[in-house]
Coordinates of C-alpha atoms and ligand atoms in Angstrom, one line a residue:
M218 CA -7.0 -41.0 -0.2
T219 CA -9.1 -44.0 -1.3
T220 CA -12.8 -44.2 -1.1
T221 CA -15.4 -46.8 -2.1
P222 CA -17.6 -45.4 -4.9
T223 CA -21.2 -44.9 -4.0
F224 CA -22.4 -44.5 -7.6
S225 CA -22.2 -46.5 -10.8
P226 CA -20.8 -45.1 -14.1
A227 CA -24.3 -45.4 -15.6
A228 CA -25.8 -43.4 -12.7
V229 CA -23.3 -40.7 -12.9
R230 CA -23.7 -40.5 -16.7
D231 CA -27.5 -40.4 -16.5
A232 CA -27.4 -37.6 -13.9
L233 CA -24.6 -35.5 -15.0
D234 CA -23.7 -36.0 -18.7
V235 CA -26.3 -33.4 -19.7
D236 CA -26.7 -29.8 -20.7
G237 CA -23.1 -29.2 -21.7
S238 CA -21.4 -31.1 -18.8
T239 CA -19.2 -34.0 -19.8
V240 CA -18.6 -37.2 -17.7
I241 CA -15.5 -39.2 -18.1
V242 CA -15.2 -42.6 -16.3
P243 CA -12.3 -45.2 -16.2
G244 CA -11.9 -46.7 -19.6
D245 CA -13.1 -43.7 -21.5
P246 CA -10.7 -42.0 -23.9
G247 CA -9.4 -39.0 -22.1
Y248 CA -9.7 -40.5 -18.6
D249 CA -5.9 -40.3 -18.0
E250 CA -5.7 -36.7 -19.2
A251 CA -8.8 -35.8 -17.2
R252 CA -7.4 -37.2 -13.9
R253 CA -3.9 -35.8 -14.4
I254 CA -2.8 -33.1 -12.0
A255 CA 0.5 -31.2 -11.6
S256 CA 1.6 -33.4 -8.7
V257 CA 2.9 -36.9 -9.2
V258 CA 0.3 -38.1 -6.8
D259 CA -1.5 -40.7 -8.9
R260 CA -5.2 -40.9 -8.2
R261 CA -8.0 -42.7 -10.0
P262 CA -11.4 -41.1 -9.4
S263 CA -14.5 -43.1 -10.3
A264 CA -15.8 -40.3 -12.5
V265 CA -14.7 -36.9 -13.6
V266 CA -17.5 -34.4 -14.4
R267 CA -16.6 -31.3 -16.3
P268 CA -19.5 -28.8 -16.3
S269 CA -19.5 -25.9 -18.6
D270 CA -21.6 -23.6 -16.4
T271 CA -22.8 -22.9 -12.8
A272 CA -25.9 -25.0 -13.2
G273 CA -23.8 -28.0 -14.1
V274 CA -21.7 -27.5 -11.0
A275 CA -24.8 -27.3 -8.8
R276 CA -26.1 -30.5 -10.4
A277 CA -22.8 -32.3 -9.6
V278 CA -22.8 -31.0 -6.0
R279 CA -26.4 -32.2 -5.5
F280 CA -25.5 -35.6 -7.0
A281 CA -22.6 -36.0 -4.6
A282 CA -24.7 -35.0 -1.7
D283 CA -27.6 -37.3 -2.6
T284 CA -25.4 -40.4 -3.4
G285 CA -22.9 -39.8 -0.6
A286 CA -20.0 -39.7 -3.1
E287 CA -16.7 -38.4 -2.0
L288 CA -16.3 -35.1 -3.9
S289 CA -13.0 -33.6 -4.9
V290 CA -12.8 -30.3 -6.7
R291 CA -10.2 -29.5 -9.4
A292 CA -9.4 -26.1 -10.8
G293 CA -5.8 -25.5 -11.9
G294 CA -4.7 -28.9 -10.5
H295 CA -1.7 -27.5 -8.5
S296 CA -2.8 -28.5 -5.0
T297 CA 0.4 -29.2 -3.0
M298 CA -1.7 -31.9 -1.3
G299 CA -2.7 -33.4 -4.7
L300 CA -6.2 -32.6 -3.7
G301 CA -7.8 -32.2 -7.1
R302 CA -8.4 -35.9 -7.3
A303 CA -9.2 -38.8 -4.9
D304 CA -9.3 -42.5 -5.6
G305 CA -12.9 -43.7 -6.1
A306 CA -14.2 -40.1 -5.8
L307 CA -16.3 -38.0 -8.0
T308 CA -14.0 -35.3 -9.3
L309 CA -15.6 -32.0 -10.2
D310 CA -13.3 -30.6 -12.8
L311 CA -13.9 -26.8 -13.2
R312 CA -11.7 -26.3 -16.3
G313 CA -14.8 -25.8 -18.4
L314 CA -15.5 -22.6 -16.5
D315 CA -12.9 -20.8 -18.4
G316 CA -14.3 -17.3 -19.1
V317 CA -12.6 -14.0 -18.2
V318 CA -14.8 -10.9 -18.6
V319 CA -13.2 -7.5 -18.0
D320 CA -15.1 -4.5 -17.0
A321 CA -12.5 -1.9 -17.4
A322 CA -14.8 0.9 -16.3
S323 CA -15.5 -0.5 -12.9
R324 CA -11.9 -1.9 -12.7
T325 CA -13.2 -5.4 -12.0
A326 CA -13.1 -8.7 -13.9
W327 CA -15.1 -11.9 -13.5
A328 CA -13.0 -15.1 -13.9
G329 CA -14.5 -18.6 -14.2
G330 CA -13.6 -21.0 -11.4
G331 CA -11.4 -23.1 -13.6
V332 CA -9.3 -20.3 -15.1
T333 CA -5.5 -20.3 -14.6
A334 CA -3.6 -17.3 -13.3
G335 CA -1.6 -17.0 -16.6
V336 CA -4.7 -16.9 -18.8
Y337 CA -6.4 -14.4 -16.5
A338 CA -3.3 -12.2 -16.3
D339 CA -2.9 -12.2 -20.1
V340 CA -6.5 -11.1 -20.6
V341 CA -6.5 -8.3 -18.1
G342 CA -2.9 -7.4 -19.0
A343 CA -4.1 -6.5 -22.5
H344 CA -6.0 -3.6 -20.8
G345 CA -2.9 -2.5 -18.8
L346 CA -4.5 -4.0 -15.7
V347 CA -3.5 -6.5 -13.1
T348 CA -4.7 -8.7 -10.2
P349 CA -1.9 -10.1 -8.2
F350 CA -1.3 -13.8 -8.3
G351 CA 1.7 -16.1 -7.5
D352 CA 4.7 -16.9 -9.6
A353 CA 3.3 -19.6 -11.9
R354 CA 1.0 -19.2 -14.9
T355 CA -0.5 -22.7 -14.5
V356 CA -1.8 -22.4 -10.9
G357 CA -5.6 -22.1 -10.9
V358 CA -7.2 -18.8 -9.7
G359 CA -9.5 -21.1 -7.7
G360 CA -6.9 -22.7 -5.3
I361 CA -4.7 -19.7 -5.0
T362 CA -7.5 -17.2 -4.3
L363 CA -9.1 -19.4 -1.7
G364 CA -5.8 -20.0 0.0
G365 CA -4.1 -16.6 -0.1
G366 CA -1.9 -15.7 -3.1
V367 CA 1.6 -14.7 -2.4
G368 CA 3.5 -13.5 -5.4
L369 CA 5.5 -10.8 -7.2
L370 CA 3.0 -8.0 -6.4
C371 CA 2.2 -9.0 -2.8
R372 CA 4.0 -6.1 -1.0
S373 CA 2.5 -3.5 -3.3
H374 CA -1.0 -4.9 -4.0
G375 CA -1.5 -7.5 -1.3
L376 CA -2.5 -11.1 -1.5
T377 CA -4.7 -12.4 -4.4
L378 CA -7.6 -12.7 -1.9
D379 CA -7.3 -9.0 -1.0
S380 CA -8.4 -8.3 -4.6
L381 CA -11.5 -10.5 -4.4
V382 CA -14.6 -8.4 -4.4
A383 CA -17.2 -11.1 -4.9
A384 CA -17.6 -14.8 -5.5
E385 CA -20.5 -16.8 -7.0
V386 CA -20.6 -20.0 -5.0
V387 CA -22.5 -23.3 -5.2
T388 CA -23.1 -24.3 -1.6
A389 CA -23.3 -27.9 -0.3
A390 CA -27.1 -27.6 -0.6
G391 CA -26.6 -27.0 -4.4
E392 CA -27.7 -23.4 -4.0
V393 CA -26.1 -20.6 -6.0
V394 CA -25.3 -17.5 -3.9
T395 CA -23.1 -14.5 -4.5
A396 CA -20.9 -13.6 -1.5
D397 CA -19.4 -10.2 -1.1
A398 CA -18.9 -7.6 1.7
E399 CA -22.7 -7.1 2.0
H400 CA -24.2 -10.4 1.0
H401 CA -23.3 -13.6 2.9
P402 CA -20.4 -11.6 4.6
D403 CA -19.4 -14.6 6.7
L404 CA -19.1 -16.8 3.6
F405 CA -17.1 -14.0 1.9
W406 CA -14.8 -13.8 4.9
G407 CA -14.2 -17.6 5.0
L408 CA -13.6 -17.9 1.2
R409 CA -10.7 -15.6 1.6
G410 CA -8.2 -18.1 3.1
G411 CA -10.5 -21.0 4.0
G412 CA -9.7 -23.0 0.9
G413 CA -12.4 -25.2 -0.7
N414 CA -14.1 -25.8 2.6
L415 CA -17.2 -23.7 2.0
G416 CA -18.5 -24.3 -1.5
V417 CA -17.5 -24.4 -5.1
V418 CA -16.7 -21.0 -6.5
T419 CA -17.9 -20.9 -10.1
R420 CA -17.0 -17.2 -10.7
F421 CA -14.5 -14.9 -8.9
R422 CA -14.9 -11.1 -9.2
F423 CA -11.5 -9.4 -8.8
A424 CA -10.5 -5.8 -8.4
L425 CA -8.2 -4.7 -11.2
H426 CA -5.3 -2.4 -10.7
D427 CA -3.7 0.0 -13.2
L428 CA -0.3 -1.4 -13.9
P429 CA 0.7 -1.5 -17.6
E430 CA 4.3 -2.2 -16.9
V431 CA 6.6 -3.4 -14.1
V432 CA 10.3 -3.9 -13.9
G433 CA 11.1 -7.4 -13.1
G434 CA 12.9 -10.6 -13.8
T435 CA 15.6 -12.7 -12.0
V436 CA 19.1 -11.8 -10.8
V437 CA 21.3 -14.8 -10.3
L438 CA 24.2 -14.4 -7.8
R439 CA 26.5 -16.6 -5.7
A440 CA 24.8 -17.9 -2.6
T441 CA 26.8 -17.2 0.5
A442 CA 25.6 -16.8 4.1
E443 CA 26.1 -13.0 3.7
S444 CA 24.5 -12.6 0.3
L445 CA 21.4 -14.5 1.3
A446 CA 21.0 -12.7 4.7
E447 CA 21.6 -9.3 3.1
L448 CA 19.1 -10.0 0.3
V449 CA 16.4 -10.9 2.9
A450 CA 17.1 -7.8 5.0
L451 CA 17.1 -5.6 1.9
A452 CA 13.8 -7.0 0.6
H453 CA 12.3 -6.2 4.0
A454 CA 13.6 -2.7 4.1
A455 CA 12.8 -2.0 0.4
P456 CA 9.9 0.3 -0.6
R457 CA 6.7 -1.7 -0.9
E458 CA 6.8 -1.4 -4.6
L459 CA 9.5 -4.1 -4.6
S460 CA 8.4 -7.7 -4.0
T461 CA 11.0 -10.4 -3.9
I462 CA 11.1 -14.2 -4.1
L463 CA 14.6 -15.7 -3.3
T464 CA 15.4 -19.3 -4.3
V465 CA 18.6 -20.8 -3.0
C466 CA 19.7 -23.9 -4.8
P467 CA 22.6 -25.4 -6.8
C468 CA 22.6 -23.5 -10.0
P469 CA 20.6 -25.3 -12.7
P470 CA 22.2 -25.4 -16.2
L471 CA 20.8 -22.0 -17.2
P472 CA 22.0 -20.9 -20.6
D473 CA 22.7 -17.3 -19.3
V474 CA 24.9 -18.5 -16.4
P475 CA 28.5 -19.3 -17.3
P476 CA 28.9 -23.1 -17.1
E477 CA 31.5 -23.0 -14.4
H478 CA 28.8 -21.8 -12.0
H479 CA 26.4 -24.6 -12.9
G480 CA 25.9 -26.8 -9.8
T481 CA 27.4 -24.2 -7.4
P482 CA 25.0 -22.6 -4.8
V483 CA 23.2 -19.6 -6.1
V484 CA 20.4 -17.3 -5.1
M485 CA 17.9 -16.8 -7.9
A486 CA 16.4 -13.4 -6.9
A487 CA 13.0 -13.0 -8.6
V488 CA 12.2 -9.3 -8.2
C489 CA 9.3 -7.1 -9.3
W490 CA 9.2 -3.3 -9.1
S491 CA 5.7 -2.0 -9.4
G492 CA 6.4 1.7 -8.9
P493 CA 7.1 4.1 -11.7
V494 CA 9.5 2.5 -14.2
A495 CA 11.8 5.5 -14.1
E496 CA 12.3 4.9 -10.3
A497 CA 13.1 1.1 -10.6
E498 CA 16.7 1.6 -9.8
R499 CA 15.7 2.9 -6.4
G500 CA 14.4 -0.6 -5.5
L501 CA 16.7 -2.8 -7.5
S502 CA 20.2 -1.3 -7.2
G503 CA 20.6 -2.9 -3.8
V504 CA 20.2 -6.4 -5.2
R505 CA 22.9 -5.7 -7.7
D506 CA 25.1 -4.3 -5.0
V507 CA 24.7 -7.5 -3.0
A508 CA 25.5 -9.5 -6.1
A509 CA 28.7 -7.4 -6.7
R510 CA 29.9 -8.1 -3.1
A511 CA 29.2 -11.8 -3.7
G512 CA 31.4 -11.9 -6.8
G513 CA 29.2 -10.3 -9.4
V514 CA 25.9 -10.9 -11.2
L515 CA 25.8 -14.3 -12.9
A516 CA 22.7 -13.6 -14.9
D517 CA 20.2 -10.8 -15.0
S518 CA 16.8 -10.9 -16.8
V519 CA 15.4 -7.8 -15.2
R520 CA 13.6 -5.6 -17.7
A521 CA 10.5 -3.5 -18.2
A522 CA 7.7 -6.0 -18.8
R523 CA 4.0 -6.7 -18.4
Y524 CA 3.3 -8.4 -15.1
C525 CA 1.7 -11.4 -17.0
D526 CA 5.0 -11.9 -18.8
L527 CA 6.8 -12.4 -15.4
L528 CA 4.6 -15.4 -14.5
E529 CA 6.5 -18.6 -15.0
P530 CA 5.4 -21.3 -17.5
A531 CA 4.4 -24.7 -16.3
P532 CA 7.1 -26.3 -14.1
P533 CA 8.9 -29.2 -15.7
V534 CA 7.2 -32.6 -15.2
G535 CA 9.0 -35.9 -14.6
A536 CA 10.5 -35.3 -11.2
A537 CA 8.8 -35.8 -7.9
V538 CA 9.0 -33.0 -5.3
V539 CA 8.6 -33.0 -1.6
T540 CA 8.0 -29.6 0.0
R541 CA 7.8 -28.3 3.5
P542 CA 6.5 -24.8 4.1
F543 CA 7.3 -22.4 6.9
F544 CA 6.9 -18.8 8.1
A545 CA 10.0 -17.2 9.5
P546 CA 11.0 -14.1 11.3
G547 CA 13.8 -13.5 8.8
V548 CA 17.0 -15.2 7.8
D549 CA 20.1 -14.2 9.8
V550 CA 23.7 -14.9 8.7
A551 CA 23.9 -18.2 10.8
T552 CA 20.7 -19.5 9.4
A553 CA 21.6 -18.5 5.9
E554 CA 24.9 -20.3 6.2
H555 CA 23.0 -23.5 7.2
V556 CA 20.7 -23.1 4.3
V557 CA 23.5 -22.7 1.8
E558 CA 25.2 -25.9 3.2
Q559 CA 22.0 -27.9 3.2
V560 CA 21.0 -27.2 -0.4
Q561 CA 24.3 -28.7 -1.5
L562 CA 23.9 -32.1 0.2
P563 CA 23.9 -35.0 -2.2
G564 CA 21.1 -37.6 -2.5
A565 CA 18.5 -35.6 -4.4
L566 CA 18.1 -34.3 -7.9
M567 CA 17.8 -30.8 -6.5
R568 CA 17.4 -29.2 -3.1
A569 CA 16.1 -25.7 -2.7
V570 CA 14.9 -23.2 -0.2
Q571 CA 12.5 -20.5 -1.3
V572 CA 12.0 -17.3 0.7
R573 CA 9.2 -14.8 0.0
V574 CA 9.5 -11.6 1.9
L575 CA 6.1 -10.3 3.1
G576 CA 5.2 -7.0 4.8
G577 CA 3.9 -4.0 2.8
A578 CA 0.3 -4.4 1.7
V579 CA 0.1 -8.0 3.0
A580 CA 0.5 -6.6 6.5
D581 CA -1.9 -3.6 6.0
V582 CA -4.9 -5.8 6.5
P583 CA -5.8 -6.9 10.0
P584 CA -5.3 -10.7 10.6
E585 CA -9.0 -11.1 11.6
A586 CA -10.3 -9.4 8.4
T587 CA -10.1 -12.6 6.3
A588 CA -9.5 -16.3 7.0
F589 CA -5.8 -15.8 6.1
A590 CA -4.4 -15.2 9.6
H591 CA -0.7 -14.7 9.0
R592 CA -0.6 -11.0 8.0
R593 CA 2.2 -10.2 10.4
Q594 CA 4.6 -12.9 9.3
P595 CA 7.8 -11.4 7.8
V596 CA 8.8 -14.3 5.6
L597 CA 6.9 -17.2 3.9
G598 CA 9.2 -20.0 2.7
V599 CA 9.3 -23.5 1.5
V600 CA 12.0 -26.2 1.5
M601 CA 12.0 -28.4 -1.5
A602 CA 13.7 -31.6 -2.6
M603 CA 13.3 -33.2 -6.0
A604 CA 13.9 -36.8 -6.9
P605 CA 13.3 -39.0 -10.0
T606 CA 10.4 -41.0 -8.4
A607 CA 7.8 -40.3 -5.7
P608 CA 9.3 -43.0 -3.3
L609 CA 12.7 -41.5 -3.6
A610 CA 11.3 -38.0 -3.0
E611 CA 9.5 -39.3 0.1
E612 CA 12.9 -40.3 1.5
Q613 CA 13.7 -36.6 1.6
R614 CA 10.7 -35.6 3.7
P615 CA 12.5 -35.8 7.0
W616 CA 15.3 -33.6 5.6
A617 CA 12.8 -31.0 4.4
A618 CA 11.0 -31.1 7.7
E619 CA 14.1 -30.6 9.7
L620 CA 15.4 -27.7 7.7
A621 CA 12.0 -26.0 7.7
D622 CA 12.0 -26.4 11.5
V623 CA 15.3 -24.6 11.7
L624 CA 14.0 -21.8 9.5
R625 CA 10.7 -21.4 11.3
A626 CA 12.4 -20.6 14.6
G627 CA 9.7 -22.1 16.8
D628 CA 6.7 -20.6 15.1
D629 CA 4.5 -23.5 13.8
A630 CA 2.2 -21.3 11.6
L631 CA 1.5 -22.6 8.1
Y632 CA 0.2 -21.2 4.8
S633 CA -2.7 -23.3 3.8
A634 CA -2.0 -23.2 0.1
F635 CA 1.5 -24.7 0.7
V636 CA 0.6 -27.5 3.1
V637 CA 1.2 -31.1 2.1
D638 CA -1.1 -33.0 4.5
G639 CA -4.5 -32.6 6.1
D640 CA -3.6 -33.5 9.7
P641 CA -5.4 -31.7 12.5
A642 CA -2.1 -30.1 13.6
T643 CA -1.6 -28.7 10.1
R644 CA -5.1 -27.3 10.1
A645 CA -4.6 -25.7 13.5
A646 CA -1.3 -24.2 12.2
A647 CA -3.0 -22.8 9.1
Y648 CA -6.1 -21.6 10.9
P649 CA -5.0 -20.7 14.4
G650 CA -7.3 -19.7 17.3
A651 CA -10.2 -17.4 16.4
T652 CA -9.7 -17.9 12.7
G653 CA -10.2 -21.7 13.0
E654 CA -13.2 -21.2 15.3
R655 CA -14.9 -18.8 13.0
L656 CA -14.2 -20.9 9.9
A657 CA -15.8 -23.9 11.7
A658 CA -18.8 -21.8 12.5
V659 CA -19.2 -20.6 8.9
K660 CA -18.7 -24.2 7.7
R661 CA -21.5 -25.4 9.9
R662 CA -23.8 -22.8 8.2
Y663 CA -22.8 -23.5 4.6
D664 CA -21.7 -27.2 4.7
P665 CA -23.1 -28.8 7.8
H666 CA -22.4 -32.4 6.6
N667 CA -18.9 -31.7 5.4
L668 CA -19.5 -32.5 1.8
F669 CA -16.4 -30.4 0.8
R670 CA -13.8 -32.3 2.8
A671 CA -11.2 -33.3 0.2
N672 CA -9.1 -30.3 1.2
L673 CA -7.3 -28.9 4.3
N674 CA -10.5 -29.8 6.0
V675 CA -12.2 -27.7 8.7
P676 CA -15.0 -29.8 10.1
P677 CA -18.2 -27.9 10.9
A678 CA -18.4 -26.7 14.5
P679 CA -20.6 -29.0 16.6
Ligands
FAD85 C1 4.2 -25.0 -9.2 C2 3.4 -24.3 -8.1 C3 3.6 -23.0 -7.9 C4 2.9 -22.3 -6.9 N1 3.1 -21.0 -6.7 C5 2.4 -20.3 -5.8 C6 2.7 -18.9 -5.6 O1 3.5 -18.3 -6.2 N2 1.9 -18.3 -4.6 C7 1.0 -18.9 -3.9 O2 0.4 -18.3 -3.0 N3 0.7 -20.3 -4.1 C8 1.4 -20.9 -5.0 N4 1.2 -22.3 -5.1 C9 0.3 -23.0 -4.3 C10 -1.1 -22.9 -4.9 O3 -1.7 -21.6 -4.8 C11 -2.1 -23.9 -4.3 O4 -1.5 -25.2 -4.4 C12 -3.5 -23.8 -4.9 O5 -4.4 -24.5 -4.1 C13 -3.5 -24.4 -6.3 O6 -4.7 -24.1 -6.9 P1 -5.2 -24.9 -8.2 O7 -6.6 -24.4 -8.5 O8 -4.2 -24.9 -9.2 O9 -5.2 -26.4 -7.6 P2 -6.3 -27.5 -7.5 O10 -5.6 -28.7 -7.1 O11 -7.2 -27.5 -8.7 O12 -7.2 -27.0 -6.3 C14 -6.8 -27.1 -5.0 C15 -8.0 -27.1 -4.0 O13 -8.5 -25.8 -4.0 C16 -9.9 -25.9 -3.9 N5 -10.5 -25.2 -5.1 C17 -9.8 -24.8 -6.2 N6 -10.6 -24.1 -7.0 C18 -11.8 -24.0 -6.4 C19 -13.0 -23.4 -6.7 N7 -13.2 -22.7 -7.8 N8 -14.1 -23.6 -5.8 C20 -13.9 -24.3 -4.7 N9 -12.7 -24.9 -4.3 C21 -11.7 -24.7 -5.2 C22 -10.3 -27.3 -3.9 O14 -10.4 -27.7 -2.5 C23 -9.1 -28.0 -4.5 O15 -9.0 -29.3 -4.2 C24 1.9 -23.0 -6.1 C25 1.7 -24.4 -6.3 C26 2.5 -25.0 -7.3 C27 2.3 -26.5 -7.5

């Protein structure tokens, strides 16, 4: 996205480089670091403002509204649309809002809008407590909470947004409000799934769950049509204490896997058992049985651990990735056979299909209770292709789309936090029917002029 700047560097400095906020413009030392995001999408904002508190965020929002600046919001920088930056825009970088305050007595914690999942999980983990996030440490609590949050505790503890109990929000008018079940309930509804459409969340208040230890890690086994289909079925049928993320790909050169298996198709089964540690075998033995039938376990890092220690470190940089998300009814043997064939095709650095089995606590919540409408979907997945450069990765987009279409089996629903474009069809797939209509109505109330549009944008209802 490119936009013509509506402000000068001097104006933005005068207005915003005050009271603990920092402004960085092109040519300043640190500009390249400030504009960098996890995606290879290369964007050059006209200014990056990094506030240190809620007042600084409100000032920046008012400046954008007054000057007509295109405003993009950056928390963890992991938007799959590369949304944390826009060419020519004013980027509101929330990384200065980095506090985590635990109130163990009320089993809640406040997290600043720029905190990453890993930092948050470490802080609350020191108290034997958890809030569920995704699989990566570096993802921002901002983007993942506002989108959904599907991870290694989703079947036992729900989506990340199910643990949100309140949010401090700067609205498009520059006002600071706290939204929860009693105050601004429509805003609270929309924040849980509606992405960055409704305001800037400066602080999230999360429920904390007692979970000093889980049993988790990754079992690597040979990918065959049968092993993949069996693992998906097993993950569905498992007690809800077991959450599973299956990645099918040619085996990377993992030190624990014998070299003769490197490059051959494997399933990397990331598992997390959140029930009593002594009962973990009840959930996990099936995975090892499937592995045994597929020729044996190739590697197994499953152990008792803190949840925060299961979150993955930053993914390697240097390769470009195209992704295509899907929801699926399941993965039968014929589809699994197709997947195993497809990930072995030449022409990319790596091809992979990831399958996250939902159900359990995700499905306990009615679809209309939050702006995440996909509670009844059995499987969330993503097709990925990696290439050395962004143009080469782009060439893989049709392949990823075609394979995702096979997997989705006719259902065009999409998870907003995984989408890669902002097309109206994508928006409708992420926010179908009544969800989209209600979001547009809430948008009209809190952002009638669509200031927050550098996202999977829901325009205000007319
Ligand atoms: C490597 C990787 C792993 C991932 N793993 C998972 C996973 O396991 N489970 C899962 O559910 N998702 C996962 N995701 C998707 C991820 O949740 C979304 O891309 C999310 O939007 C990233 O949030 P962020 O804050 O890091 O990104 P950013 O790019 O900083 O933010 C994305 C957008 O969210 C909005 N936003 C973020 N913070 C705020 C805020 N405080 N207030 C208002 N708006 C805000 C803005 O519109 C912003 O442009 C993953 C993504 C990547 C790249």
